[in-house]
XYZ file of C-alpha atoms in Angstrom:
413
model
C -29.510 19.513 -103.252
C -28.965 16.230 -102.270
C -26.010 17.339 -100.614
C -27.556 20.258 -98.879
C -30.470 17.673 -97.683
C -27.209 15.607 -96.205
C -25.111 18.568 -94.193
C -28.513 19.431 -92.714
C -29.852 16.341 -91.550
C -25.830 15.748 -89.919
C -26.451 19.079 -87.979
C -29.599 18.212 -86.814
C -28.191 15.251 -85.646
C -25.443 16.883 -84.080
C -27.808 19.731 -82.434
C -29.856 17.211 -80.669
C -26.775 15.516 -79.099
C -25.337 18.526 -77.793
C -28.562 19.324 -76.114
C -29.024 16.086 -74.743
C -25.632 15.710 -72.999
C -26.092 19.229 -71.614
C -29.186 18.796 -70.071
C -27.148 15.825 -68.310
C -24.927 17.748 -67.150
C -27.143 20.242 -65.719
C -28.634 17.026 -63.459
C -28.887 18.036 -59.484
C -27.125 15.279 -57.923
C -29.448 13.739 -54.900
C -27.434 13.218 -51.787
C -28.808 11.148 -49.049
C -27.336 10.675 -45.427
C -27.990 7.181 -43.332
C -29.921 6.723 -39.943
C -27.116 5.699 -37.176
C -28.803 3.376 -34.571
C -25.428 2.460 -31.976
C -24.546 0.783 -28.450
C -22.611 1.712 -25.681
C -21.649 0.855 -22.229
C -22.516 3.378 -19.848
C -20.044 5.157 -17.776
C -17.782 5.357 -21.266
C -15.030 7.789 -21.875
C -15.001 11.535 -23.055
C -14.102 11.068 -26.537
C -14.274 7.848 -27.373
C -16.140 7.010 -30.677
C -19.442 6.078 -31.299
C -20.231 5.733 -35.360
C -20.142 7.437 -37.994
C -22.879 9.462 -39.823
C -22.830 8.574 -43.049
C -24.312 9.270 -47.342
C -25.448 7.208 -49.878
C -22.136 9.392 -52.053
C -18.765 9.903 -51.267
C -19.613 13.762 -52.159
C -17.788 16.160 -50.033
C -19.850 16.387 -46.890
C -20.094 19.375 -44.165
C -21.776 17.438 -40.870
C -23.580 19.338 -37.747
C -25.774 18.172 -34.999
C -28.930 20.716 -35.191
C -30.111 18.742 -32.071
C -29.575 15.856 -29.220
C -30.733 14.524 -26.105
C -29.644 15.993 -23.355
C -28.243 18.868 -25.050
C -24.423 18.033 -25.153
C -23.803 14.591 -24.578
C -22.509 13.823 -28.831
C -20.120 16.142 -30.597
C -19.715 15.340 -34.600
C -16.475 15.838 -36.764
C -17.655 17.827 -39.408
C -15.712 16.481 -42.354
C -16.042 13.118 -41.328
C -19.212 12.262 -39.392
C -18.041 10.331 -36.667
C -19.799 10.943 -33.764
C -17.707 10.715 -30.435
C -18.793 11.227 -26.953
C -18.719 14.951 -25.327
C -20.285 14.574 -22.307
C -19.503 11.171 -20.331
C -21.311 11.714 -17.503
C -24.194 12.257 -19.536
C -24.069 8.350 -20.960
C -25.850 7.217 -17.541
C -28.365 4.048 -17.700
C -30.229 4.644 -14.662
C -30.959 8.495 -15.901
C -30.439 8.794 -20.034
C -30.864 4.867 -21.266
C -31.236 6.263 -24.663
C -29.381 9.126 -26.728
C -31.258 10.383 -30.025
C -29.429 13.873 -31.905
C -30.257 15.274 -34.971
C -27.579 15.315 -38.085
C -27.805 17.681 -40.754
C -24.997 17.887 -43.858
C -24.222 20.995 -46.559
C -25.551 19.011 -49.687
C -27.843 16.408 -48.189
C -31.366 16.443 -48.997
C -32.726 14.893 -46.311
C -31.358 14.510 -41.829
C -29.883 11.756 -40.346
C -31.537 10.455 -36.791
C -29.018 8.936 -34.696
C -30.476 6.675 -31.846
C -27.594 5.562 -29.024
C -28.679 2.653 -27.043
C -26.616 3.144 -23.174
C -26.253 -0.478 -22.118
C -26.696 -1.051 -18.055
C -23.417 -2.234 -16.423
C -22.311 -3.216 -12.671
C -21.254 0.121 -11.609
C -20.008 -0.956 -8.077
C -17.543 1.826 -6.543
C -16.194 1.500 -2.702
C -13.965 4.612 -1.195
C -10.943 3.488 1.041
C -11.967 5.293 3.884
C -9.372 6.932 6.380
C -9.958 8.312 9.908
C -8.226 9.222 13.289
C -9.404 8.351 15.995
C -7.747 8.831 20.003
C -6.363 5.877 21.545
C -8.343 3.839 24.103
C -11.647 3.932 22.915
C -14.696 1.518 23.986
C -15.690 -1.586 22.305
C -18.649 -0.852 20.016
C -17.611 2.848 19.160
C -18.830 3.843 16.248
C -15.493 4.901 13.886
C -17.782 5.532 11.048
C -18.949 4.137 7.459
C -17.377 2.374 4.692
C -18.830 4.807 1.339
C -20.153 2.578 -1.627
C -22.524 3.099 -4.579
C -23.758 0.226 -7.375
C -27.004 -1.749 -8.151
C -28.931 -4.413 -5.931
C -28.254 -4.532 -2.332
C -24.888 -4.259 -1.399
C -23.178 -6.720 1.155
C -20.006 -5.478 3.291
C -17.998 -7.701 4.601
C -13.364 -7.736 5.732
C -11.547 -9.962 3.972
C -8.541 -8.802 6.293
C -7.361 -6.620 9.684
C -4.018 -5.607 11.467
C -4.776 -6.434 13.958
C -6.716 -8.900 13.562
C -9.890 -8.591 15.743
C -9.873 -5.241 15.832
C -12.487 -3.796 13.889
C -16.340 -4.969 13.174
C -18.321 -4.197 9.823
C -21.990 -4.105 9.801
C -22.638 -6.344 6.033
C -25.443 -4.500 5.344
C -24.430 -0.399 6.177
C -20.777 -0.717 6.017
C -20.037 1.041 9.367
C -16.906 0.642 11.590
C -17.009 0.039 14.940
C -14.318 -1.286 17.422
C -14.700 -4.867 18.207
C -11.688 -5.282 20.635
C -10.891 -2.105 21.978
C -7.473 -3.243 23.935
C -5.776 -3.446 20.194
C -6.603 0.153 19.069
C -3.061 0.929 21.526
C -0.920 3.639 20.398
C 2.187 1.928 21.820
C 1.605 -1.546 20.096
C -0.291 0.004 17.270
C -0.766 3.375 15.994
C -2.314 2.485 12.531
C -5.409 0.261 12.367
C -6.100 -0.945 8.804
C -8.526 -3.756 7.198
C -8.604 -4.759 3.364
C -13.095 -4.089 2.281
C -14.510 -6.649 0.283
C -18.309 -4.580 -0.944
C -19.829 -7.176 -3.280
C -23.341 -6.737 -5.217
C -24.937 -9.058 -7.388
C -22.981 -7.707 -10.254
C -19.955 -8.633 -9.107
C -17.162 -6.712 -5.827
C -14.900 -4.175 -5.084
C -12.068 -3.868 -3.176
C -11.450 -0.835 -0.638
C -9.426 -0.259 2.212
C -9.797 1.160 5.720
C -6.992 3.146 7.665
C -7.645 4.187 11.318
C -4.825 6.058 12.700
C -4.702 6.265 16.251
C -3.699 9.691 18.447
C -1.212 8.794 21.000
C -2.915 10.638 24.109
C -2.414 10.124 28.085
C -3.683 6.445 28.948
C -3.023 6.820 32.637
C -5.283 10.447 32.673
C -8.116 8.670 30.821
C -8.540 6.501 33.557
C -7.869 9.216 36.081
C -10.971 11.275 37.804
C -10.796 12.652 40.985
C -6.959 13.041 41.112
C -6.967 14.169 37.727
C -6.419 17.999 38.093
C -3.441 17.486 40.511
C -2.350 14.604 37.878
C -1.929 17.152 35.268
C -0.240 19.750 37.360
C 2.602 17.518 38.064
C 5.613 17.476 36.374
C 7.301 14.836 35.310
C 8.581 12.122 37.973
C 6.333 13.241 40.696
C 4.019 11.180 42.601
C 0.453 11.895 42.616
C -2.074 11.195 45.302
C -4.765 8.949 43.871
C -7.808 6.494 45.216
C -8.504 3.255 45.633
C -10.455 3.214 42.942
C -8.624 4.913 40.563
C -5.683 2.912 41.151
C -7.527 -0.598 40.610
C -8.784 1.430 36.970
C -4.833 1.858 36.106
C -4.691 -2.332 37.026
C -7.367 -3.501 35.645
C -7.308 -1.148 32.081
C -3.328 -1.204 30.997
C -2.110 -3.521 28.858
C 0.976 -5.195 30.009
C 0.706 -4.316 33.636
C 2.617 -6.743 36.542
C 2.757 -6.727 40.566
C 5.817 -6.339 42.042
C 6.106 -6.208 45.674
C 2.989 -7.857 47.432
C 0.894 -10.063 45.325
C -3.131 -9.302 45.658
C -3.936 -12.312 48.196
C -0.774 -11.295 50.132
C -1.823 -8.137 50.806
C -5.654 -10.434 51.665
C -3.513 -11.604 54.955
C -4.268 -9.483 58.222
C -2.315 -6.825 59.711
C -0.237 -8.411 61.842
C 1.883 -5.755 62.752
C 3.886 -2.068 62.155
C 7.601 -1.999 62.049
C 8.306 0.250 64.091
C 11.893 -0.954 65.797
C 13.882 1.398 64.219
C 12.374 5.020 64.864
C 10.430 4.949 61.474
C 13.667 5.367 59.490
C 14.070 2.659 57.111
C 14.849 1.136 53.752
C 12.682 -2.168 53.163
C 12.408 -4.696 50.546
C 10.251 -8.153 50.031
C 11.964 -11.220 49.123
C 9.608 -12.017 46.380
C 9.404 -13.189 42.882
C 7.307 -10.586 41.623
C 9.298 -8.348 39.825
C 9.080 -5.242 37.564
C 10.090 -6.234 34.477
C 13.153 -5.650 31.748
C 11.866 -2.924 30.257
C 9.013 -2.116 32.767
C 8.051 1.446 34.026
C 7.176 1.657 37.455
C 3.426 3.709 37.418
C 2.118 3.214 40.506
C 1.763 2.631 44.291
C -0.006 1.823 46.812
C 0.735 1.247 50.852
C -0.887 0.407 54.324
C -0.284 2.446 56.862
C -0.587 2.611 60.517
C -1.066 5.472 62.887
C 0.015 8.447 60.295
C -0.337 11.912 60.389
C 1.266 14.026 57.259
C 3.474 11.746 56.488
C 6.955 14.009 54.763
C 9.831 12.413 52.477
C 8.462 8.739 52.094
C 10.044 7.320 48.430
C 9.378 4.162 46.219
C 12.620 2.601 46.017
C 14.269 0.008 42.881
C 16.939 -2.269 42.119
C 18.122 -3.983 39.289
C 20.210 -6.188 40.760
C 19.307 -7.992 44.520
C 16.453 -7.007 46.677
C 19.196 -6.003 48.787
C 21.737 -3.871 47.725
C 21.816 -1.706 44.418
C 18.483 0.940 45.696
C 17.841 4.215 44.356
C 14.715 6.717 44.177
C 12.581 6.672 41.656
C 10.316 9.675 40.848
C 10.326 12.410 43.479
C 9.401 11.699 47.600
C 5.462 10.753 47.592
C 3.328 13.630 48.658
C 2.522 14.342 52.016
C 0.177 11.852 53.124
C -2.511 11.076 56.032
C -3.789 6.818 57.239
C -4.401 4.294 59.300
C -4.702 0.881 59.316
C -5.230 1.703 55.656
C -3.926 1.918 52.088
C -2.695 4.934 50.176
C -2.354 4.586 46.885
C -0.237 7.058 44.607
C 0.671 7.769 40.854
C 4.458 8.425 38.919
C 3.572 10.762 36.408
C 5.746 10.561 33.003
C 8.175 7.462 33.951
C 10.126 7.981 31.109
C 12.740 5.233 31.768
C 12.241 1.480 32.067
C 14.116 -0.285 33.770
C 16.785 -2.329 32.071
C 16.350 -5.773 33.649
C 14.275 -7.595 36.134
C 14.011 -5.192 39.290
C 13.196 -5.328 43.130
C 10.987 -3.169 44.171
C 12.327 -1.396 47.484
C 9.997 1.465 50.114
C 11.972 4.027 52.074
C 9.708 4.544 55.631
C 10.347 8.338 57.361
C 10.454 9.024 60.249
C 6.789 10.374 60.201
C 5.607 7.481 59.203
C 5.561 3.410 60.396
C 4.547 0.608 57.643
C 3.156 -2.511 58.438
C 3.489 -5.792 57.869
C 1.739 -9.496 58.517
C 3.098 -12.549 60.052
C 0.505 -15.206 60.341
C 2.681 -17.817 58.676
C 6.811 -18.505 58.731
C 5.924 -19.550 54.653
C 5.107 -16.070 54.249
C 8.690 -14.796 52.704
C 11.034 -12.429 54.763
C 12.147 -8.648 54.136
C 15.406 -7.277 53.891
C 16.140 -4.243 56.119
C 18.635 -1.798 56.575
C 18.694 1.715 58.683
C 17.400 4.792 57.190
C 17.427 6.142 53.724
C 20.090 3.420 52.489
C 20.892 1.483 49.292
C 21.954 -2.100 51.231
C 19.565 -3.390 52.934
C 21.734 -5.572 55.708
C 19.220 -7.194 58.272
C 16.592 -9.313 57.030
C 13.785 -10.478 59.021
C 11.682 -13.523 58.144
C 8.670 -14.676 58.353
C 6.803 -11.374 57.489
C 5.483 -9.555 54.486
C 4.989 -5.878 54.169
C 2.101 -4.483 52.817
C 3.091 -2.483 49.750
C 2.819 -2.608 46.103
C 4.049 -1.953 42.971
C 2.055 -1.516 39.113
C 4.992 -1.820 36.243
C 3.801 -1.836 32.292
C 6.078 -2.085 29.524
C 4.327 -0.068 27.429
C 4.740 3.565 27.014
C 1.012 4.682 28.451
C 1.620 8.488 28.518
């Protein structure tokens, strides 16, 4: 009997232990997600890691974003809970200083709140600027505006430029203008460049400016009355122009030299005309006003007397002396008339420079008469040769003939 009682007690105890153990195994596992707070500078890169949503259990979970503001900003790794940047453009402090999201996991009893603070940064940026303009602009001409963006007030400045002094830059607006129009010459500076600094309270950024110049006919740009005739002419042809146009060429083209008579010699009074050889004569002033080496003759003027429909008149050059070696430059001058007045011409498309310092001569045909002054024996002399010749054997002292040529060492066409 005692044995039966003892067995019964043992059986009951065993059943209690088994029952208790089974009840413990059947209890549910409680998993909680932890909220995430993080901070990130604005303008991150796509895929940049922000942080990880974690739980209080090592169990394997499947994570999901159920909502986010703004939509599409975040992406989550469903296996690890790692949050990354999905759309970098939404991480903009000025638009979205805070980004939020709600995250769930399949075995978690709660949701996690994600709060991301977007830090404001100095977003200063500068765009390189390139444009193309015709050469020979005017001072103050607008060339465009350097584009930049950033917080606070922007300030623009030129760190360096080539050639120096070509450009001006408005410190407040970034507008570029021509500072020295003479430097915008295709033959000398086909490209004008500058390094730009844009700054604000947070720092500074650099940019580059490139101004490409179009090669244009600068002579044509300075003609008005005679432009149509000039455009219609072939290279190597002389065209009649006006005094204003001649003076425009002399004043506005760079690297200009006056050969033959100087302006002061032109101001002397007319004394007489060369008529002792029936008009057909080649002449050259004795002068130090030469066409420099590598110079191009582009314009010519001379003073005529009682001349109607003169033809066959020629401009000549010599690179040896002012009394020999003369040859024609360009075509004969177009038919012209005048009486005690200057006549003016431009040579189109002279693409052959002189190889050394050269002398300017002139052939007077039988249909025209040259004028000279002999008010002083210090006026020098002129050499002459009968008819159209390269060698001038005669010399008249104390006289200077009224003719002049313009040359330049730069091709302005």
